[in-house]
mmCIF file with all atom_site columns, C-alpha atoms in Angstrom:
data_model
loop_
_atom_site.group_PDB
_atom_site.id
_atom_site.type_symbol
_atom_site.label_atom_id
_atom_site.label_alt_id
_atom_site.label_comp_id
_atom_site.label_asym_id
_atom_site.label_entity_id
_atom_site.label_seq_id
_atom_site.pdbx_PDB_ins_code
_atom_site.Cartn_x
_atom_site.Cartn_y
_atom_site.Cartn_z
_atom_site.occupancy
_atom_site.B_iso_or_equiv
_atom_site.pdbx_formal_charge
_atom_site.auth_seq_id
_atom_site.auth_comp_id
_atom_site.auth_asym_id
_atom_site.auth_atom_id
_atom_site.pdbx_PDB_model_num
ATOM 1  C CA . UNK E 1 1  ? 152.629 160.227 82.004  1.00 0.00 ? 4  UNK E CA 1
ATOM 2  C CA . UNK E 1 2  ? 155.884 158.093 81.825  1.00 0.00 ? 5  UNK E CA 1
ATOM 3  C CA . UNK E 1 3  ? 155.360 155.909 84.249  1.00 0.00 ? 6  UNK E CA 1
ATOM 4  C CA . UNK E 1 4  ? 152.250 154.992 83.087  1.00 0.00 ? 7  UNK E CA 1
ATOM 5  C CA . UNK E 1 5  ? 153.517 154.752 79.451  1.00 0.00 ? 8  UNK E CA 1
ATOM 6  C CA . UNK E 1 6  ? 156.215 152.346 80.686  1.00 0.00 ? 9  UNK E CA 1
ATOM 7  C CA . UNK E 1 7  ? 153.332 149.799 82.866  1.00 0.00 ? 10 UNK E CA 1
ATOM 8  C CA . UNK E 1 8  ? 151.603 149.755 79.555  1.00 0.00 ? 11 UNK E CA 1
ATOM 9  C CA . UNK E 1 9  ? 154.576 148.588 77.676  1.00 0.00 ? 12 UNK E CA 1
ATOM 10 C CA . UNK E 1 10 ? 155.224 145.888 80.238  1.00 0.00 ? 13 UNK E CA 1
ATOM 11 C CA . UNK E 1 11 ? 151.723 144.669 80.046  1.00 0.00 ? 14 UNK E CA 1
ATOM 12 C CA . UNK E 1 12 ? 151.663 144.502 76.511  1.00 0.00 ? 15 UNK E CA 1
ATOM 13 C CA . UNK E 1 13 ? 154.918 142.436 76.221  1.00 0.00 ? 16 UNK E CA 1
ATOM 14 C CA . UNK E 1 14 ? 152.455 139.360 74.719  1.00 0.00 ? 17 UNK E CA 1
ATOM 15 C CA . UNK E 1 15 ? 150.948 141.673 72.232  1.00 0.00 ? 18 UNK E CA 1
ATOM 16 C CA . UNK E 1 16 ? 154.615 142.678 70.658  1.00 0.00 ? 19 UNK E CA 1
ATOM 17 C CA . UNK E 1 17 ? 157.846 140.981 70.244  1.00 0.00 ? 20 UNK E CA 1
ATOM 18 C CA . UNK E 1 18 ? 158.981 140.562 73.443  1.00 0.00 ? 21 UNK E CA 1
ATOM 19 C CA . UNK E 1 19 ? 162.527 142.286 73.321  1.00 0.00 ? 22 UNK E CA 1
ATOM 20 C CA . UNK E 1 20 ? 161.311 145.077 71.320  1.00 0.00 ? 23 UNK E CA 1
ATOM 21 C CA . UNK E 1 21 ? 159.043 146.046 74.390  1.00 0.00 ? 24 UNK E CA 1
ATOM 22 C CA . UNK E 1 22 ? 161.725 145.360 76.783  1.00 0.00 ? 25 UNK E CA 1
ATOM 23 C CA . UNK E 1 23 ? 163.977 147.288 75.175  1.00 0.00 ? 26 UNK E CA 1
ATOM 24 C CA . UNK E 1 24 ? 161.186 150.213 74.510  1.00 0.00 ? 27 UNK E CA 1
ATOM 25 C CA . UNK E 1 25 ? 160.578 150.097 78.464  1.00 0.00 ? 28 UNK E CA 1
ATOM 26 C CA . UNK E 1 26 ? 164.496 150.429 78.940  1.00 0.00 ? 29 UNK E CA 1
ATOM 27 C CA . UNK E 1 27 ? 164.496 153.738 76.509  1.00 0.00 ? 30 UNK E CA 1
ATOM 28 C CA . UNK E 1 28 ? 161.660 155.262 78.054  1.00 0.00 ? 31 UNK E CA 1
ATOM 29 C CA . UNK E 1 29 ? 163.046 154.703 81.395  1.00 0.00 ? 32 UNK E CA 1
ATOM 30 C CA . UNK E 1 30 ? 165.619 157.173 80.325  1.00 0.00 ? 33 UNK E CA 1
ATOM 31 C CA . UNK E 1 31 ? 163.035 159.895 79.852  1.00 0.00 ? 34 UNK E CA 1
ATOM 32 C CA . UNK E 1 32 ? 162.327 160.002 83.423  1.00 0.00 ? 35 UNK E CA 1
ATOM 33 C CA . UNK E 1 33 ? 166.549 161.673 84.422  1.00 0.00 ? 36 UNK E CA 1
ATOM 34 C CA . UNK E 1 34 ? 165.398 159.913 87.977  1.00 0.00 ? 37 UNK E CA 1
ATOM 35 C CA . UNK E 1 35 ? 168.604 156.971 88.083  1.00 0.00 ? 38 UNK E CA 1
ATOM 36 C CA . UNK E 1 36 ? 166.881 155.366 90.546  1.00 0.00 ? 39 UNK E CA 1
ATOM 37 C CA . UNK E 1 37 ? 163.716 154.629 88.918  1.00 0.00 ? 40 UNK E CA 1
ATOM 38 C CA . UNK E 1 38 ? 165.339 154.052 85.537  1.00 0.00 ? 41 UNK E CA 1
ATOM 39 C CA . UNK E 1 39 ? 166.964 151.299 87.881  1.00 0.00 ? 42 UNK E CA 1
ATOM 40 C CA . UNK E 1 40 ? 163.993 149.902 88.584  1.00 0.00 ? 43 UNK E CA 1
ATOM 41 C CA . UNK E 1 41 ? 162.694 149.984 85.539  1.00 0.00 ? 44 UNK E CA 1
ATOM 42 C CA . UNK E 1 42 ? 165.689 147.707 84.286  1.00 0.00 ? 45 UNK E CA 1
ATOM 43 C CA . UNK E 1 43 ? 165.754 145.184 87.027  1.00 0.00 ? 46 UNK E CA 1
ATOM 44 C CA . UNK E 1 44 ? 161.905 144.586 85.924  1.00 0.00 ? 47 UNK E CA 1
ATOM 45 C CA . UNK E 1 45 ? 163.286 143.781 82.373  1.00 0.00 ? 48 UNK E CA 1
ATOM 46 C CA . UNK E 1 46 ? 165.836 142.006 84.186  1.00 0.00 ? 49 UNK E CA 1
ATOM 47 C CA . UNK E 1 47 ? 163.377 139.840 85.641  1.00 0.00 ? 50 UNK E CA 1
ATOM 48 C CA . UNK E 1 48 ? 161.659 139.069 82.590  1.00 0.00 ? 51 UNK E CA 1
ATOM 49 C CA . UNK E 1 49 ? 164.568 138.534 80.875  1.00 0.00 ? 52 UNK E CA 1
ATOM 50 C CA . UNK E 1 50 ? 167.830 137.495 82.937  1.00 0.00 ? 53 UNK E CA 1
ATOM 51 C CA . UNK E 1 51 ? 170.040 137.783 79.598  1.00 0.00 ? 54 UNK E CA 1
ATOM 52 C CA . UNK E 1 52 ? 168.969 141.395 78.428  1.00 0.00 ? 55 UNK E CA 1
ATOM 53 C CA . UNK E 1 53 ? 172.265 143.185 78.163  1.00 0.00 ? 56 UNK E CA 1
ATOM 54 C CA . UNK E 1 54 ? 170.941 146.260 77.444  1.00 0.00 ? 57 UNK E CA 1
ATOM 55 C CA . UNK E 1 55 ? 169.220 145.937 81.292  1.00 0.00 ? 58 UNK E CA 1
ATOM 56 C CA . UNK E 1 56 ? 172.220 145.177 82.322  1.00 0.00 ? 59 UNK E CA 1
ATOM 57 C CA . UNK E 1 57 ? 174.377 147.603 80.678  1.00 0.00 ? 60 UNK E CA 1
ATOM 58 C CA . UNK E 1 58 ? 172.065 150.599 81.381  1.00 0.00 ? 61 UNK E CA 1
ATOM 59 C CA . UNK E 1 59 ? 172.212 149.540 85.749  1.00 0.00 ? 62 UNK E CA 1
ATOM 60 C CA . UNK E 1 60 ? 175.813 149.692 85.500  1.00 0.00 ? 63 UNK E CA 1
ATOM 61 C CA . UNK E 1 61 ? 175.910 153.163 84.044  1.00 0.00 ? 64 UNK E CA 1
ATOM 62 C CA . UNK E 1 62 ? 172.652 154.480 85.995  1.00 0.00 ? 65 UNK E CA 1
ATOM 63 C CA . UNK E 1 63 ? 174.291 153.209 89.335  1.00 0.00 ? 66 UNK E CA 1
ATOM 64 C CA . UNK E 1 64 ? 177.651 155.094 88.888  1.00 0.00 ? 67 UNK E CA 1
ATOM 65 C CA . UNK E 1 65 ? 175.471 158.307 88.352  1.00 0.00 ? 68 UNK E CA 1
ATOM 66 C CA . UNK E 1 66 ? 173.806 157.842 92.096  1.00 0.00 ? 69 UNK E CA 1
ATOM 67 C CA . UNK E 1 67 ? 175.409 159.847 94.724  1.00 0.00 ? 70 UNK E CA 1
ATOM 68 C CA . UNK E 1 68 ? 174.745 158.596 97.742  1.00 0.00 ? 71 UNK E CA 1
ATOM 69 C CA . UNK E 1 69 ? 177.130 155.072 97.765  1.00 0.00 ? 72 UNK E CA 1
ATOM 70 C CA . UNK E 1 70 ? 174.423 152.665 100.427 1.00 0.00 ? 73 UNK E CA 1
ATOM 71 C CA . UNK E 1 71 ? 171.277 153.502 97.837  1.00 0.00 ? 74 UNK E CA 1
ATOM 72 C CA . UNK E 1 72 ? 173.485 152.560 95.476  1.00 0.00 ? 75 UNK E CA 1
ATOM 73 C CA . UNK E 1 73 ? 175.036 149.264 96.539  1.00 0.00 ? 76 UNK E CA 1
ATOM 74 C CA . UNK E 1 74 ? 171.167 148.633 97.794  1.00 0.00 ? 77 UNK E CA 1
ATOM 75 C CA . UNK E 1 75 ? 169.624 148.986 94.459  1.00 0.00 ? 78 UNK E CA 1
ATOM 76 C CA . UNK E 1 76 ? 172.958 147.067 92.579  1.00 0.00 ? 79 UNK E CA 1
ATOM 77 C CA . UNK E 1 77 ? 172.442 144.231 95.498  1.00 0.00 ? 80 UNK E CA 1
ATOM 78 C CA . UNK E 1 78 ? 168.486 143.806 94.300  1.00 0.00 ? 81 UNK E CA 1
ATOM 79 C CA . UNK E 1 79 ? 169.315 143.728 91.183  1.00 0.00 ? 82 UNK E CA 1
ATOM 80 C CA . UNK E 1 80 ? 171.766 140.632 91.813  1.00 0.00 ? 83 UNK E CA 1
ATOM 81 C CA . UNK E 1 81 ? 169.421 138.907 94.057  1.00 0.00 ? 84 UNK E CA 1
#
């Protein structure tokens, strides 16, 4: 399963290089065509490392793709906080 594919990747980040996971757990989050769990997925990189661009990058473009405008400033303002 994804999801569980993606928790493994985050709890290996001391085994590998730490970006390469992060950035594995950011392409896999694409797999899943659910924006706001790919969100998720990249505010948890996010919060293992504030200065990933390619986190930061990928929530722009993933929260322009959600319809509905309040889930969308909700997930954009957890990100930021």
């Amino acid at each position: 399963m994804l999801v569980d594919f993606i928790k493994e990747l985050f709890a290996g980040l001391s085994k590998k290089g730490r970006l390469e996971s992060l950035n594995e757990a950011i392409d896999f989050s694409e797999k899943s065509q659910d924006y706001i769990e790919m969100m998720h997925y990249c505010n948890r990189v996010l919060q293992l490392d504030p200065c990933n661009h390619v986190a930061i990058e990928k929530i722009l473009n993933y929260s322009s793709k959600i319809e509905d405008p309040q889930e969308e400033l909700f997930l954009l303002d957890e990100v930021v906080s």
